[in-house]
Coordinates of C-alpha atoms in Angstrom, one line a residue:
X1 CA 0.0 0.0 0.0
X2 CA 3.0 2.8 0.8
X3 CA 4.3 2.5 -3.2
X4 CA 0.5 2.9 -4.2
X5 CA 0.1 6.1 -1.3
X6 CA 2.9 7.5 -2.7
X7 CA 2.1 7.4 -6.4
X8 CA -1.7 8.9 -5.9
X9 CA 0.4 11.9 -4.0
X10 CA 2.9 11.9 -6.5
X11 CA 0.6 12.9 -9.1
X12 CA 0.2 16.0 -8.0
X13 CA 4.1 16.7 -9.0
X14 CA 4.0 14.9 -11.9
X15 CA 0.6 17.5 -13.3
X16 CA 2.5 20.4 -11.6
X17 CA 5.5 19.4 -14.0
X18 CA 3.7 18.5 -16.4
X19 CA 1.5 21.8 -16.7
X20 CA 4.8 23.8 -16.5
X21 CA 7.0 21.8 -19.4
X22 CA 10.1 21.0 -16.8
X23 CA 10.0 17.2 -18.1
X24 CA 10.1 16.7 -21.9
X25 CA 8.5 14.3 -23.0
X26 CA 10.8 12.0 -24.5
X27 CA 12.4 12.1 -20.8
X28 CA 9.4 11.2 -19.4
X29 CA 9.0 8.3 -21.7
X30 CA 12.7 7.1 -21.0
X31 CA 12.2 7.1 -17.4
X32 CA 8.8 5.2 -17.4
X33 CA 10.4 2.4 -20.2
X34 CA 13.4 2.2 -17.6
X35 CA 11.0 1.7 -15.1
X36 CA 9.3 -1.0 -16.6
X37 CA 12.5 -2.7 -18.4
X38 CA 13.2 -3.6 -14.4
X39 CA 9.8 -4.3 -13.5
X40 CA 9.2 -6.4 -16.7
X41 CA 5.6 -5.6 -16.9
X42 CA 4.4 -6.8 -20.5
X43 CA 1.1 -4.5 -20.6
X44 CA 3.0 -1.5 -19.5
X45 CA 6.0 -2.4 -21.7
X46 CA 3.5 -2.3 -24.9
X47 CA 1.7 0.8 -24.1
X48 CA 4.9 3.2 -23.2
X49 CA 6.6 1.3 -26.2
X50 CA 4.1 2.9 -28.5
X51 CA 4.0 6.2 -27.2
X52 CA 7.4 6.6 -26.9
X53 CA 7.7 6.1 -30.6
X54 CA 4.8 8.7 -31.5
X55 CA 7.2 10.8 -29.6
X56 CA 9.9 10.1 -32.1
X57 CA 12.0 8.2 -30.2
X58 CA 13.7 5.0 -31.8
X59 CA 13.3 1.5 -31.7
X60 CA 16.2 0.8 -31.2
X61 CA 16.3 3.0 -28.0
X62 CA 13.0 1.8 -26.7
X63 CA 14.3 -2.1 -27.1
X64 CA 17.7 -1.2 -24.8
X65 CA 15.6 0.8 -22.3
X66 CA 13.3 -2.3 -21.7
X67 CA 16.5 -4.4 -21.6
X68 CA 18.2 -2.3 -19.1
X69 CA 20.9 -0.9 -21.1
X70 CA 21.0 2.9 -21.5
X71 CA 24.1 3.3 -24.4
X72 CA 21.8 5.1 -26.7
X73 CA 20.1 7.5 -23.6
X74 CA 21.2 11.3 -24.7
X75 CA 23.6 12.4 -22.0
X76 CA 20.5 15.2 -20.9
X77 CA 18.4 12.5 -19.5
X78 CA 20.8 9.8 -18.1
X79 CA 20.4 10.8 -14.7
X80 CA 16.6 10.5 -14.8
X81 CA 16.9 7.2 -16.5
X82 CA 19.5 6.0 -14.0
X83 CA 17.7 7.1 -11.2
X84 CA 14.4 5.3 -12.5
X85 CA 16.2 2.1 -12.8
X86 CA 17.3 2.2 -9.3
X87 CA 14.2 3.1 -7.6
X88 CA 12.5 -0.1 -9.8
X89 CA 15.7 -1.9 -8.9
X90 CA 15.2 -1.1 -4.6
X91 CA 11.6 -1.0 -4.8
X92 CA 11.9 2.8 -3.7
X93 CA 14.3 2.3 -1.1
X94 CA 16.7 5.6 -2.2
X95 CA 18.8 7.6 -0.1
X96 CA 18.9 11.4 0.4
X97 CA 22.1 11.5 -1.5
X98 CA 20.2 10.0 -4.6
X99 CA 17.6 12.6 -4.6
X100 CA 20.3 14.9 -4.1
X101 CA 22.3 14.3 -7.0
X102 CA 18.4 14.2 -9.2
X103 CA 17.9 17.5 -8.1
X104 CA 21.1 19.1 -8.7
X105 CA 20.7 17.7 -12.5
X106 CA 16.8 18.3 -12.9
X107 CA 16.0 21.3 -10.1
X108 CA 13.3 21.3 -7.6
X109 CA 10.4 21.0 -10.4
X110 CA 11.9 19.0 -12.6
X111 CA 13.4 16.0 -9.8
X112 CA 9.6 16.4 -8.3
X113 CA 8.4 15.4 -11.9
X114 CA 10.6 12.4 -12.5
X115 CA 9.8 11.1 -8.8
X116 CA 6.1 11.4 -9.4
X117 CA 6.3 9.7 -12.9
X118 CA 8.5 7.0 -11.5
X119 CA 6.0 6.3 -8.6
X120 CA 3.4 6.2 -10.7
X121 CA 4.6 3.9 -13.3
X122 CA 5.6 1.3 -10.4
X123 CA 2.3 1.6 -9.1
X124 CA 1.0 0.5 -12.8
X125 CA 3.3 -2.1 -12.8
X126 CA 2.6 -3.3 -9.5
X127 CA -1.0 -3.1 -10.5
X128 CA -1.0 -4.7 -14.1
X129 CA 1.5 -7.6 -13.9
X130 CA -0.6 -9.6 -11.4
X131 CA -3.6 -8.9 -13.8
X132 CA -1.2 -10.0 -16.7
X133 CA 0.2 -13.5 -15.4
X134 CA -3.6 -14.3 -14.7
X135 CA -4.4 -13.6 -18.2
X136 CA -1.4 -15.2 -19.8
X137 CA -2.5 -18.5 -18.0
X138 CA -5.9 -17.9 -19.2
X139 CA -4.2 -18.1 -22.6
X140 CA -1.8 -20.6 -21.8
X141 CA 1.5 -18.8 -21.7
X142 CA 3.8 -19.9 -18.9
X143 CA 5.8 -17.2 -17.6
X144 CA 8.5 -18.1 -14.6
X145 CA 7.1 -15.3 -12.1
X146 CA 3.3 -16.9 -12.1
X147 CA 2.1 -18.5 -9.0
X148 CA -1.6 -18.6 -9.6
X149 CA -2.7 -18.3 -5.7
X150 CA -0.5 -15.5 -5.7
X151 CA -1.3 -13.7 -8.3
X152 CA -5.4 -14.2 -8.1
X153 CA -4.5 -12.6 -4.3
X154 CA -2.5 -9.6 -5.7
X155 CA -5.0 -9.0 -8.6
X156 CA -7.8 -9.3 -6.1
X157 CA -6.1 -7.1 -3.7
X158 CA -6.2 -4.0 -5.7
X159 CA -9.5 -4.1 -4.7
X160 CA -9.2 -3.0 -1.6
X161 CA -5.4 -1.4 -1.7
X162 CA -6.4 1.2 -4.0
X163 CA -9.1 2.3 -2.3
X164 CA -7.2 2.1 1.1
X165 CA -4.6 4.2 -0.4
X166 CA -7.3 7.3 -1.6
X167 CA -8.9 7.5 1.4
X168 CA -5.6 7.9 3.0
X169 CA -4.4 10.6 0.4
X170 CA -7.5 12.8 0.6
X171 CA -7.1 12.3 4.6
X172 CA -3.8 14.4 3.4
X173 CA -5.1 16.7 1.6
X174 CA -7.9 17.9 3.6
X175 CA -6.2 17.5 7.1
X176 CA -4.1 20.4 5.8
X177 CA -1.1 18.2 6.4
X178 CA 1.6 18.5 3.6
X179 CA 2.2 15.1 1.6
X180 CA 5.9 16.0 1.0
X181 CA 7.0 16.3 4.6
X182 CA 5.8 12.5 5.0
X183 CA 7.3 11.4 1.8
X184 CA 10.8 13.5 2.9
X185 CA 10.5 11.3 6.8
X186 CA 9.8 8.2 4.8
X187 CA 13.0 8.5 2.2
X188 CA 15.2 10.2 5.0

């Protein structure tokens, strides 16, 4: 429930960002295929696959990002793609020093941005693969990471985590308490 907390709070970065052009988009796009190269999430893989190529990035590009390698990432967004990869690759668990060296690269608005996206492409991914093995064994494609109990659990679980996590993000917002001082105690 914290990774899916933090992405419904991180959205507000990510629009804030968004709305004020400090991530391009092809950035954005290289951090959320990073993202799911680690995470492996097929669904998530297709979808940022195709729009990162009606951004006019290039195949060849997109096929490394999803394989982990980042020769071909312009030297502008390295950083952001490095950082993505380790958040997938910790499950979140960054140190000060990481966010440190993101903001000194990106700035305040611009680190915000890439946090937010990364948060909320892990919660996709955490959401969506579950729901993928099931239906990959409803078509009878094995994939080593399915454990039907497991999955059927996880799938059915979003159920109640997602909701969980809403109620405890508008508890946020309207308690007047600010989101980014838990988030800072959380990473620190």
């Amino acid at each position: 429930m914290p990774q899916v907390f933090l992405a419904l709070i991180s959205t507000d970065w990510l629009k804030t960002t968004w709305n004020e052009g400090a991530i391009p988009e092809d950035r954005m796009e290289r951090t959320m295929l990073a993202v799911t190269g680690v995470n492996q999430c097929p669904l998530c893989s297709q979808a940022h696959s195709r729009m990162a190529l009606e951004k006019g990035m290039d195949s060849g590009e997109i096929h490394n990002l999803l394989q982990g390698e980042d020769a071909e990432v312009p030297d502008k967004d390295l950083k952001a793609v490095l950082f993505a990869g380790h958040y997938a690759d910790t499950g979140g668990a960054i140190s000060k020093e990481v966010l440190q060296t993101l903001t000194a690269e990106y700035g305040n608005s611009g680190s915000a941005g890439i946090l937010g996206a990364v948060r909320v492409i892990m919660m996709g991914n955490a959401l969506v693969i579950p729901w993928s093995l099931l239906l990959g064994r409803l078509k009878w494609i094995r994939d080593a990471r399915s454990f039907p109990p497991r999955d059927l659990l996880q799938a059915l679980a979003v159920l109640v985590i997602v909701p969980a996590a809403l109620i405890h993000m508008l508890f946020f917002r309207f308690s007047g308490t600010t989101p980014l001082r838990t988030i800072r105690r959380e990473e620190s």
